Amino acid sequence: MGERAPDGSSKTGKSAKKAVGAEGEPTPAKTATKKAAKKVTKRAAKAAARSAGKPAEKEAAPAARKTAPGKKAASAKKAASAKKTAPAKKAAPSGTVTKKSTPAKKTAPAKKAALSKKAAVAKKVKPADVALPADAAVKKAAPVKKIAVRPPGGESPTALVRRARRINRELAEVYPYAHPELDFENPFQLLVATVLSAQTTDLRVNQTTPALFARYPTPEDLAAANPEEVEQILRPCGFFRAKTRSVIGLSKSLVENFGGEVPGRLEDLVTLPGVGRKTAFVVLGNAYGRPGITVDTHFQRLVRRWQWTDETDPDKIEAAVGALFPKSEWTDLSHHVIWHGRRICHARKPACGACPIAPLCPAYGEGETDPEKARKLLKYEKGGFPGQRLNPPRAYLDAGGKPAPPLGAA
């Protein structure tokens, strides 16, 4: 039987079914919300695909079609979370890179160590502002700097230079005829005589060399000489065996390396047997006119007594004293100091009472200060005694000097 409607009309089963179906169909409002949800999910999927790449867009579209509205919303949430986690995924490769670059970090200390070594080398090579050598221009004027900074006796560098130069001027007036006290006629004879003067007096050498040069006048002759015959001639000079080897050896070197001529350079002269800086400067200054300081025993004693320097090494004394005077005065300075040491300022008993530079000498009073007693200590021309040379220059003879007697004279 059919059902009765509220208004009293009756409906058949088919119509009832239609009515029920009409009630079960979604309303227009519901369909609108479904469409809006679909649009939102599509937009979210597109945004996620853009952030993840095009392949993700293709994969997201079918998923959006199959999922229900609730599932679509969940996928939208997942896409949103994917946006947030994407930077973390991108950071992961950077983490792997850092792992690979760890060896570079380990090698960094090695690079720093290499740089520090280079810096240390640079510090060593860099010339410091500190004055070197005294300490190093002891290879090139270092001792000069040392003396200039710390002169002996607490004297200022300027005062020391003035006093030293005044002493040299006073000695030049006392000994205007100062000259090398070895007899020679050429550079070869001066070279041999200077080598023979070690550990003996110039007078003894001057008395010995006439016989030597008469028999062996040239380097070629002395190079081919019989050593035993040369020893007999040089016996009065002392250490005759060693000196014989030296004069024959230097003669051979002159013949073989310098054509039988005495070289005029310091570097060449010091290569000869028995020739040092002192001997080389004697030859250069007196045979070739090239300035040099001759640091013999008299020179060493006086410059320390006058407190020009407190050095004891001959090379350092040469550098220190050379810094006090112009180079042009070095040769004459050597003559003045050596002459004064032989005649007045003796090693054991200086004649202080007869010394012309007593007011300038810090060591005044070490010797005899009484003028009369001091005069009795004078030697050579100042005391009326013969000099060192058998054939002295005319200026020396004119000044009252006497030539030395030959060997064996009474």
PDB file of N, CA and C in Angstrom, residues 225-323:
ATOM      1  N   ALA A 225     166.254  28.545  -5.367  1.00  0.00           N
ATOM      2  CA  ALA A 225     167.410  28.486  -4.456  1.00  0.00           C
ATOM      3  C   ALA A 225     167.431  27.184  -3.664  1.00  0.00           C
ATOM      4  N   ASN A 226     168.639  26.847  -3.217  1.00  0.00           N
ATOM      5  CA  ASN A 226     168.818  25.697  -2.326  1.00  0.00           C
ATOM      6  C   ASN A 226     168.413  26.114  -0.912  1.00  0.00           C
ATOM      7  N   PRO A 227     167.418  25.447  -0.288  1.00  0.00           N
ATOM      8  CA  PRO A 227     166.967  25.863   1.046  1.00  0.00           C
ATOM      9  C   PRO A 227     168.075  25.916   2.088  1.00  0.00           C
ATOM     10  N   GLU A 228     169.033  24.999   2.013  1.00  0.00           N
ATOM     11  CA  GLU A 228     170.101  24.993   3.018  1.00  0.00           C
ATOM     12  C   GLU A 228     170.965  26.244   2.907  1.00  0.00           C
ATOM     13  N   GLU A 229     171.215  26.703   1.694  1.00  0.00           N
ATOM     14  CA  GLU A 229     172.013  27.911   1.525  1.00  0.00           C
ATOM     15  C   GLU A 229     171.256  29.144   2.031  1.00  0.00           C
ATOM     16  N   VAL A 230     169.964  29.172   1.786  1.00  0.00           N
ATOM     17  CA  VAL A 230     169.154  30.305   2.265  1.00  0.00           C
ATOM     18  C   VAL A 230     169.097  30.301   3.793  1.00  0.00           C
ATOM     19  N   GLU A 231     168.996  29.130   4.391  1.00  0.00           N
ATOM     20  CA  GLU A 231     168.975  29.045   5.851  1.00  0.00           C
ATOM     21  C   GLU A 231     170.240  29.618   6.468  1.00  0.00           C
ATOM     22  N   GLN A 232     171.397  29.366   5.866  1.00  0.00           N
ATOM     23  CA  GLN A 232     172.647  29.902   6.393  1.00  0.00           C
ATOM     24  C   GLN A 232     172.670  31.426   6.356  1.00  0.00           C
ATOM     25  N   ILE A 233     172.063  32.002   5.328  1.00  0.00           N
ATOM     26  CA  ILE A 233     172.034  33.467   5.229  1.00  0.00           C
ATOM     27  C   ILE A 233     171.069  34.058   6.256  1.00  0.00           C
ATOM     28  N   LEU A 234     169.938  33.395   6.453  1.00  0.00           N
ATOM     29  CA  LEU A 234     168.894  33.943   7.335  1.00  0.00           C
ATOM     30  C   LEU A 234     169.050  33.550   8.798  1.00  0.00           C
ATOM     31  N   ARG A 235     170.057  32.827   9.132  1.00  0.00           N
ATOM     32  CA  ARG A 235     170.234  32.362  10.504  1.00  0.00           C
ATOM     33  C   ARG A 235     170.219  33.501  11.529  1.00  0.00           C
ATOM     34  N   PRO A 236     170.841  34.681  11.288  1.00  0.00           N
ATOM     35  CA  PRO A 236     170.824  35.752  12.304  1.00  0.00           C
ATOM     36  C   PRO A 236     169.426  36.289  12.611  1.00  0.00           C
ATOM     37  N   CYS A 237     168.458  36.062  11.720  1.00  0.00           N
ATOM     38  CA  CYS A 237     167.104  36.614  11.933  1.00  0.00           C
ATOM     39  C   CYS A 237     166.273  35.792  12.907  1.00  0.00           C
ATOM     40  N   GLY A 238     166.750  34.582  13.235  1.00  0.00           N
ATOM     41  CA  GLY A 238     165.944  33.733  14.098  1.00  0.00           C
ATOM     42  C   GLY A 238     164.816  33.056  13.319  1.00  0.00           C
ATOM     43  N   PHE A 239     164.413  31.882  13.792  1.00  0.00           N
ATOM     44  CA  PHE A 239     163.383  31.089  13.105  1.00  0.00           C
ATOM     45  C   PHE A 239     163.716  30.944  11.617  1.00  0.00           C
ATOM     46  N   PHE A 240     165.001  30.717  11.342  1.00  0.00           N
ATOM     47  CA  PHE A 240     165.475  30.778   9.963  1.00  0.00           C
ATOM     48  C   PHE A 240     164.905  29.662   9.088  1.00  0.00           C
ATOM     49  N   ARG A 241     164.607  28.511   9.656  1.00  0.00           N
ATOM     50  CA  ARG A 241     164.053  27.429   8.832  1.00  0.00           C
ATOM     51  C   ARG A 241     162.643  27.772   8.353  1.00  0.00           C
ATOM     52  N   ALA A 242     161.835  28.221   9.268  1.00  0.00           N
ATOM     53  CA  ALA A 242     160.468  28.597   8.876  1.00  0.00           C
ATOM     54  C   ALA A 242     160.480  29.785   7.916  1.00  0.00           C
ATOM     55  N   LYS A 243     161.343  30.750   8.162  1.00  0.00           N
ATOM     56  CA  LYS A 243     161.409  31.912   7.277  1.00  0.00           C
ATOM     57  C   LYS A 243     161.960  31.541   5.907  1.00  0.00           C
ATOM     58  N   THR A 244     162.860  30.562   5.877  1.00  0.00           N
ATOM     59  CA  THR A 244     163.369  30.090   4.582  1.00  0.00           C
ATOM     60  C   THR A 244     162.238  29.477   3.762  1.00  0.00           C
ATOM     61  N   ARG A 245     161.412  28.655   4.396  1.00  0.00           N
ATOM     62  CA  ARG A 245     160.276  28.070   3.673  1.00  0.00           C
ATOM     63  C   ARG A 245     159.322  29.152   3.172  1.00  0.00           C
ATOM     64  N   SER A 246     159.120  30.192   3.973  1.00  0.00           N
ATOM     65  CA  SER A 246     158.186  31.255   3.582  1.00  0.00           C
ATOM     66  C   SER A 246     158.694  32.046   2.384  1.00  0.00           C
ATOM     67  N   VAL A 247     159.972  32.483   2.413  1.00  0.00           N
ATOM     68  CA  VAL A 247     160.468  33.335   1.324  1.00  0.00           C
ATOM     69  C   VAL A 247     160.622  32.538   0.023  1.00  0.00           C
ATOM     70  N   ILE A 248     161.017  31.268   0.119  1.00  0.00           N
ATOM     71  CA  ILE A 248     161.095  30.438  -1.091  1.00  0.00           C
ATOM     72  C   ILE A 248     159.684  30.136  -1.609  1.00  0.00           C
ATOM     73  N   GLY A 249     158.743  29.867  -0.691  1.00  0.00           N
ATOM     74  CA  GLY A 249     157.372  29.577  -1.106  1.00  0.00           C
ATOM     75  C   GLY A 249     156.692  30.761  -1.752  1.00  0.00           C
ATOM     76  N   LEU A 250     156.852  31.961  -1.182  1.00  0.00           N
ATOM     77  CA  LEU A 250     156.211  33.127  -1.791  1.00  0.00           C
ATOM     78  C   LEU A 250     156.866  33.475  -3.125  1.00  0.00           C
ATOM     79  N   SER A 251     158.159  33.215  -3.258  1.00  0.00           N
ATOM     80  CA  SER A 251     158.825  33.459  -4.544  1.00  0.00           C
ATOM     81  C   SER A 251     158.278  32.525  -5.616  1.00  0.00           C
ATOM     82  N   LYS A 252     158.066  31.251  -5.275  1.00  0.00           N
ATOM     83  CA  LYS A 252     157.484  30.314  -6.236  1.00  0.00           C
ATOM     84  C   LYS A 252     156.073  30.725  -6.621  1.00  0.00           C
ATOM     85  N   SER A 253     155.299  31.194  -5.635  1.00  0.00           N
ATOM     86  CA  SER A 253     153.929  31.622  -5.925  1.00  0.00           C
ATOM     87  C   SER A 253     153.904  32.855  -6.822  1.00  0.00           C
ATOM     88  N   LEU A 254     154.850  33.777  -6.600  1.00  0.00           N
ATOM     89  CA  LEU A 254     154.921  34.950  -7.470  1.00  0.00           C
ATOM     90  C   LEU A 254     155.232  34.548  -8.908  1.00  0.00           C
ATOM     91  N   VAL A 255     156.140  33.590  -9.068  1.00  0.00           N
ATOM     92  CA  VAL A 255     156.521  33.159 -10.414  1.00  0.00           C
ATOM     93  C   VAL A 255     155.371  32.414 -11.091  1.00  0.00           C
ATOM     94  N   GLU A 256     154.713  31.520 -10.359  1.00  0.00           N
ATOM     95  CA  GLU A 256     153.685  30.678 -10.955  1.00  0.00           C
ATOM     96  C   GLU A 256     152.355  31.401 -11.157  1.00  0.00           C
ATOM     97  N   ASN A 257     152.003  32.293 -10.242  1.00  0.00           N
ATOM     98  CA  ASN A 257     150.660  32.891 -10.271  1.00  0.00           C
ATOM     99  C   ASN A 257     150.630  34.347 -10.692  1.00  0.00           C
ATOM    100  N   PHE A 258     151.733  35.065 -10.552  1.00  0.00           N
ATOM    101  CA  PHE A 258     151.713  36.504 -10.831  1.00  0.00           C
ATOM    102  C   PHE A 258     152.817  36.944 -11.785  1.00  0.00           C
ATOM    103  N   GLY A 259     153.400  36.012 -12.492  1.00  0.00           N
ATOM    104  CA  GLY A 259     154.396  36.372 -13.485  1.00  0.00           C
ATOM    105  C   GLY A 259     155.668  36.960 -12.913  1.00  0.00           C
ATOM    106  N   GLY A 260     155.993  36.627 -11.664  1.00  0.00           N
ATOM    107  CA  GLY A 260     157.202  37.148 -11.040  1.00  0.00           C
ATOM    108  C   GLY A 260     157.072  38.563 -10.512  1.00  0.00           C
ATOM    109  N   GLU A 261     155.864  39.124 -10.503  1.00  0.00           N
ATOM    110  CA  GLU A 261     155.622  40.483 -10.000  1.00  0.00           C
ATOM    111  C   GLU A 261     154.835  40.433  -8.706  1.00  0.00           C
ATOM    112  N   VAL A 262     155.125  41.365  -7.801  1.00  0.00           N
ATOM    113  CA  VAL A 262     154.391  41.455  -6.544  1.00  0.00           C
ATOM    114  C   VAL A 262     153.042  42.110  -6.817  1.00  0.00           C
ATOM    115  N   PRO A 263     151.932  41.454  -6.507  1.00  0.00           N
ATOM    116  CA  PRO A 263     150.616  42.042  -6.792  1.00  0.00           C
ATOM    117  C   PRO A 263     150.353  43.263  -5.929  1.00  0.00           C
ATOM    118  N   GLY A 264     149.525  44.123  -6.437  1.00  0.00           N
ATOM    119  CA  GLY A 264     149.186  45.364  -5.719  1.00  0.00           C
ATOM    120  C   GLY A 264     147.825  45.338  -5.068  1.00  0.00           C
ATOM    121  N   ARG A 265     147.282  44.152  -4.813  1.00  0.00           N
ATOM    122  CA  ARG A 265     145.979  44.033  -4.163  1.00  0.00           C
ATOM    123  C   ARG A 265     146.100  43.216  -2.889  1.00  0.00           C
ATOM    124  N   LEU A 266     145.343  43.629  -1.883  1.00  0.00           N
ATOM    125  CA  LEU A 266     145.361  42.928  -0.597  1.00  0.00           C
ATOM    126  C   LEU A 266     144.920  41.479  -0.755  1.00  0.00           C
ATOM    127  N   GLU A 267     143.881  41.246  -1.573  1.00  0.00           N
ATOM    128  CA  GLU A 267     143.352  39.888  -1.748  1.00  0.00           C
ATOM    129  C   GLU A 267     144.394  38.950  -2.331  1.00  0.00           C
ATOM    130  N   ASP A 268     145.257  39.470  -3.199  1.00  0.00           N
ATOM    131  CA  ASP A 268     146.293  38.631  -3.809  1.00  0.00           C
ATOM    132  C   ASP A 268     147.488  38.442  -2.878  1.00  0.00           C
ATOM    133  N   LEU A 269     147.845  39.485  -2.170  1.00  0.00           N
ATOM    134  CA  LEU A 269     149.027  39.406  -1.310  1.00  0.00           C
ATOM    135  C   LEU A 269     148.844  38.389  -0.183  1.00  0.00           C
ATOM    136  N   VAL A 270     147.660  38.338   0.405  1.00  0.00           N
ATOM    137  CA  VAL A 270     147.461  37.444   1.552  1.00  0.00           C
ATOM    138  C   VAL A 270     147.409  35.978   1.134  1.00  0.00           C
ATOM    139  N   THR A 271     147.408  35.698  -0.165  1.00  0.00           N
ATOM    140  CA  THR A 271     147.458  34.301  -0.615  1.00  0.00           C
ATOM    141  C   THR A 271     148.881  33.759  -0.654  1.00  0.00           C
ATOM    142  N   LEU A 272     149.860  34.630  -0.502  1.00  0.00           N
ATOM    143  CA  LEU A 272     151.256  34.197  -0.557  1.00  0.00           C
ATOM    144  C   LEU A 272     151.661  33.573   0.780  1.00  0.00           C
ATOM    145  N   PRO A 273     152.530  32.561   0.761  1.00  0.00           N
ATOM    146  CA  PRO A 273     152.990  31.929   2.008  1.00  0.00           C
ATOM    147  C   PRO A 273     153.689  32.924   2.928  1.00  0.00           C
ATOM    148  N   GLY A 274     153.297  32.936   4.196  1.00  0.00           N
ATOM    149  CA  GLY A 274     153.930  33.801   5.186  1.00  0.00           C
ATOM    150  C   GLY A 274     153.477  35.245   5.155  1.00  0.00           C
ATOM    151  N   VAL A 275     152.475  35.580   4.338  1.00  0.00           N
ATOM    152  CA  VAL A 275     152.020  36.970   4.198  1.00  0.00           C
ATOM    153  C   VAL A 275     150.638  37.114   4.818  1.00  0.00           C
ATOM    154  N   GLY A 276     150.535  37.990   5.798  1.00  0.00           N
ATOM    155  CA  GLY A 276     149.248  38.313   6.417  1.00  0.00           C
ATOM    156  C   GLY A 276     148.850  39.742   6.105  1.00  0.00           C
ATOM    157  N   ARG A 277     147.828  40.215   6.803  1.00  0.00           N
ATOM    158  CA  ARG A 277     147.319  41.569   6.548  1.00  0.00           C
ATOM    159  C   ARG A 277     148.361  42.629   6.899  1.00  0.00           C
ATOM    160  N   LYS A 278     149.085  42.413   8.007  1.00  0.00           N
ATOM    161  CA  LYS A 278     150.094  43.404   8.403  1.00  0.00           C
ATOM    162  C   LYS A 278     151.161  43.550   7.333  1.00  0.00           C
ATOM    163  N   THR A 279     151.703  42.431   6.867  1.00  0.00           N
ATOM    164  CA  THR A 279     152.722  42.469   5.815  1.00  0.00           C
ATOM    165  C   THR A 279     152.166  43.067   4.530  1.00  0.00           C
ATOM    166  N   ALA A 280     150.929  42.700   4.193  1.00  0.00           N
ATOM    167  CA  ALA A 280     150.323  43.215   2.974  1.00  0.00           C
ATOM    168  C   ALA A 280     150.165  44.729   3.024  1.00  0.00           C
ATOM    169  N   PHE A 281     149.756  45.268   4.177  1.00  0.00           N
ATOM    170  CA  PHE A 281     149.577  46.717   4.276  1.00  0.00           C
ATOM    171  C   PHE A 281     150.912  47.464   4.241  1.00  0.00           C
ATOM    172  N   VAL A 282     151.961  46.850   4.774  1.00  0.00           N
ATOM    173  CA  VAL A 282     153.294  47.468   4.672  1.00  0.00           C
ATOM    174  C   VAL A 282     153.678  47.618   3.199  1.00  0.00           C
ATOM    175  N   VAL A 283     153.467  46.562   2.420  1.00  0.00           N
ATOM    176  CA  VAL A 283     153.825  46.603   1.001  1.00  0.00           C
ATOM    177  C   VAL A 283     152.932  47.576   0.241  1.00  0.00           C
ATOM    178  N   LEU A 284     151.640  47.522   0.486  1.00  0.00           N
ATOM    179  CA  LEU A 284     150.710  48.392  -0.239  1.00  0.00           C
ATOM    180  C   LEU A 284     150.958  49.865   0.088  1.00  0.00           C
ATOM    181  N   GLY A 285     151.196  50.158   1.369  1.00  0.00           N
ATOM    182  CA  GLY A 285     151.351  51.558   1.753  1.00  0.00           C
ATOM    183  C   GLY A 285     152.675  52.160   1.355  1.00  0.00           C
ATOM    184  N   ASN A 286     153.766  51.362   1.368  1.00  0.00           N
ATOM    185  CA  ASN A 286     155.098  51.928   1.151  1.00  0.00           C
ATOM    186  C   ASN A 286     155.684  51.621  -0.220  1.00  0.00           C
ATOM    187  N   ALA A 287     155.170  50.606  -0.904  1.00  0.00           N
ATOM    188  CA  ALA A 287     155.653  50.302  -2.246  1.00  0.00           C
ATOM    189  C   ALA A 287     154.692  50.766  -3.335  1.00  0.00           C
ATOM    190  N   TYR A 288     153.372  50.814  -3.003  1.00  0.00           N
ATOM    191  CA  TYR A 288     152.367  51.196  -4.005  1.00  0.00           C
ATOM    192  C   TYR A 288     151.577  52.444  -3.634  1.00  0.00           C
ATOM    193  N   GLY A 289     151.854  53.005  -2.456  1.00  0.00           N
ATOM    194  CA  GLY A 289     151.170  54.233  -2.063  1.00  0.00           C
ATOM    195  C   GLY A 289     149.692  54.060  -1.761  1.00  0.00           C
ATOM    196  N   ARG A 290     149.271  52.851  -1.383  1.00  0.00           N
ATOM    197  CA  ARG A 290     147.862  52.600  -1.066  1.00  0.00           C
ATOM    198  C   ARG A 290     147.700  52.533   0.448  1.00  0.00           C
ATOM    199  N   PRO A 291     146.785  53.332   1.021  1.00  0.00           N
ATOM    200  CA  PRO A 291     146.682  53.454   2.490  1.00  0.00           C
ATOM    201  C   PRO A 291     146.407  52.127   3.178  1.00  0.00           C
ATOM    202  N   GLY A 292     147.027  51.970   4.338  1.00  0.00           N
ATOM    203  CA  GLY A 292     146.812  50.783   5.160  1.00  0.00           C
ATOM    204  C   GLY A 292     147.375  50.994   6.544  1.00  0.00           C
ATOM    205  N   ILE A 293     146.819  50.289   7.521  1.00  0.00           N
ATOM    206  CA  ILE A 293     147.278  50.389   8.905  1.00  0.00           C
ATOM    207  C   ILE A 293     148.111  49.152   9.234  1.00  0.00           C
ATOM    208  N   THR A 294     149.313  49.383   9.709  1.00  0.00           N
ATOM    209  CA  THR A 294     150.220  48.293  10.079  1.00  0.00           C
ATOM    210  C   THR A 294     150.114  48.054  11.569  1.00  0.00           C
ATOM    211  N   VAL A 295     149.478  46.973  11.949  1.00  0.00           N
ATOM    212  CA  VAL A 295     149.256  46.667  13.370  1.00  0.00           C
ATOM    213  C   VAL A 295     150.349  45.708  13.840  1.00  0.00           C
ATOM    214  N   ASP A 296     151.495  46.264  14.253  1.00  0.00           N
ATOM    215  CA  ASP A 296     152.564  45.432  14.811  1.00  0.00           C
ATOM    216  C   ASP A 296     152.488  45.508  16.336  1.00  0.00           C
ATOM    217  N   THR A 297     153.501  44.980  17.010  1.00  0.00           N
ATOM    218  CA  THR A 297     153.463  44.940  18.476  1.00  0.00           C
ATOM    219  C   THR A 297     153.486  46.347  19.090  1.00  0.00           C
ATOM    220  N   HIS A 298     154.255  47.257  18.490  1.00  0.00           N
ATOM    221  CA  HIS A 298     154.301  48.630  19.009  1.00  0.00           C
ATOM    222  C   HIS A 298     152.947  49.308  18.836  1.00  0.00           C
ATOM    223  N   PHE A 299     152.347  49.140  17.682  1.00  0.00           N
ATOM    224  CA  PHE A 299     151.062  49.776  17.404  1.00  0.00           C
ATOM    225  C   PHE A 299     149.989  49.259  18.366  1.00  0.00           C
ATOM    226  N   GLN A 300     149.946  47.963  18.567  1.00  0.00           N
ATOM    227  CA  GLN A 300     148.948  47.383  19.477  1.00  0.00           C
ATOM    228  C   GLN A 300     149.117  47.928  20.891  1.00  0.00           C
ATOM    229  N   ARG A 301     150.349  47.995  21.351  1.00  0.00           N
ATOM    230  CA  ARG A 301     150.594  48.434  22.720  1.00  0.00           C
ATOM    231  C   ARG A 301     150.179  49.889  22.920  1.00  0.00           C
ATOM    232  N   LEU A 302     150.521  50.757  21.997  1.00  0.00           N
ATOM    233  CA  LEU A 302     150.256  52.181  22.174  1.00  0.00           C
ATOM    234  C   LEU A 302     148.778  52.540  22.045  1.00  0.00           C
ATOM    235  N   VAL A 303     148.074  51.951  21.090  1.00  0.00           N
ATOM    236  CA  VAL A 303     146.666  52.336  20.930  1.00  0.00           C
ATOM    237  C   VAL A 303     145.834  51.889  22.126  1.00  0.00           C
ATOM    238  N   ARG A 304     146.225  50.797  22.781  1.00  0.00           N
ATOM    239  CA  ARG A 304     145.534  50.407  24.004  1.00  0.00           C
ATOM    240  C   ARG A 304     145.967  51.287  25.174  1.00  0.00           C
ATOM    241  N   ARG A 305     147.226  51.672  25.204  1.00  0.00           N
ATOM    242  CA  ARG A 305     147.705  52.562  26.269  1.00  0.00           C
ATOM    243  C   ARG A 305     147.046  53.929  26.167  1.00  0.00           C
ATOM    244  N   TRP A 306     146.797  54.381  24.973  1.00  0.00           N
ATOM    245  CA  TRP A 306     146.116  55.667  24.758  1.00  0.00           C
ATOM    246  C   TRP A 306     144.599  55.543  24.821  1.00  0.00           C
ATOM    247  N   GLN A 307     144.110  54.334  25.030  1.00  0.00           N
ATOM    248  CA  GLN A 307     142.676  54.052  25.122  1.00  0.00           C
ATOM    249  C   GLN A 307     141.920  54.436  23.851  1.00  0.00           C
ATOM    250  N   TRP A 308     142.550  54.184  22.715  1.00  0.00           N
ATOM    251  CA  TRP A 308     141.821  54.316  21.444  1.00  0.00           C
ATOM    252  C   TRP A 308     140.908  53.117  21.245  1.00  0.00           C
ATOM    253  N   THR A 309     141.283  51.993  21.796  1.00  0.00           N
ATOM    254  CA  THR A 309     140.486  50.782  21.716  1.00  0.00           C
ATOM    255  C   THR A 309     140.936  49.825  22.813  1.00  0.00           C
ATOM    256  N   ASP A 310     140.065  48.910  23.192  1.00  0.00           N
ATOM    257  CA  ASP A 310     140.434  47.876  24.153  1.00  0.00           C
ATOM    258  C   ASP A 310     140.489  46.500  23.495  1.00  0.00           C
ATOM    259  N   GLU A 311     140.456  46.465  22.174  1.00  0.00           N
ATOM    260  CA  GLU A 311     140.540  45.199  21.440  1.00  0.00           C
ATOM    261  C   GLU A 311     141.963  44.637  21.518  1.00  0.00           C
ATOM    262  N   THR A 312     142.048  43.310  21.369  1.00  0.00           N
ATOM    263  CA  THR A 312     143.355  42.647  21.364  1.00  0.00           C
ATOM    264  C   THR A 312     143.636  41.938  20.046  1.00  0.00           C
ATOM    265  N   ASP A 313     142.601  41.675  19.267  1.00  0.00           N
ATOM    266  CA  ASP A 313     142.784  41.018  17.976  1.00  0.00           C
ATOM    267  C   ASP A 313     143.282  42.048  16.954  1.00  0.00           C
ATOM    268  N   PRO A 314     144.362  41.756  16.202  1.00  0.00           N
ATOM    269  CA  PRO A 314     144.912  42.739  15.259  1.00  0.00           C
ATOM    270  C   PRO A 314     143.899  43.236  14.225  1.00  0.00           C
ATOM    271  N   ASP A 315     143.058  42.343  13.709  1.00  0.00           N
ATOM    272  CA  ASP A 315     142.076  42.775  12.710  1.00  0.00           C
ATOM    273  C   ASP A 315     141.048  43.731  13.309  1.00  0.00           C
ATOM    274  N   LYS A 316     140.635  43.468  14.554  1.00  0.00           N
ATOM    275  CA  LYS A 316     139.671  44.365  15.208  1.00  0.00           C
ATOM    276  C   LYS A 316     140.315  45.694  15.586  1.00  0.00           C
ATOM    277  N   ILE A 317     141.594  45.647  15.973  1.00  0.00           N
ATOM    278  CA  ILE A 317     142.311  46.896  16.250  1.00  0.00           C
ATOM    279  C   ILE A 317     142.405  47.736  14.982  1.00  0.00           C
ATOM    280  N   GLU A 318     142.703  47.082  13.893  1.00  0.00           N
ATOM    281  CA  GLU A 318     142.793  47.789  12.605  1.00  0.00           C
ATOM    282  C   GLU A 318     141.472  48.473  12.259  1.00  0.00           C
ATOM    283  N   ALA A 319     140.354  47.755  12.456  1.00  0.00           N
ATOM    284  CA  ALA A 319     139.047  48.328  12.138  1.00  0.00           C
ATOM    285  C   ALA A 319     138.690  49.470  13.079  1.00  0.00           C
ATOM    286  N   ALA A 320     138.979  49.294  14.382  1.00  0.00           N
ATOM    287  CA  ALA A 320     138.615  50.316  15.358  1.00  0.00           C
ATOM    288  C   ALA A 320     139.413  51.598  15.164  1.00  0.00           C
ATOM    289  N   VAL A 321     140.716  51.480  14.976  1.00  0.00           N
ATOM    290  CA  VAL A 321     141.558  52.675  14.791  1.00  0.00           C
ATOM    291  C   VAL A 321     141.288  53.316  13.430  1.00  0.00           C
ATOM    292  N   GLY A 322     141.054  52.494  12.417  1.00  0.00           N
ATOM    293  CA  GLY A 322     140.756  53.046  11.102  1.00  0.00           C
ATOM    294  C   GLY A 322     139.512  53.904  11.086  1.00  0.00           C
ATOM    295  N   ALA A 323     138.572  53.639  12.008  1.00  0.00           N
ATOM    296  CA  ALA A 323     137.354  54.443  12.069  1.00  0.00           C
ATOM    297  C   ALA A 323     137.589  55.830  12.654  1.00  0.00           C
TER     298      ALA A 323
END
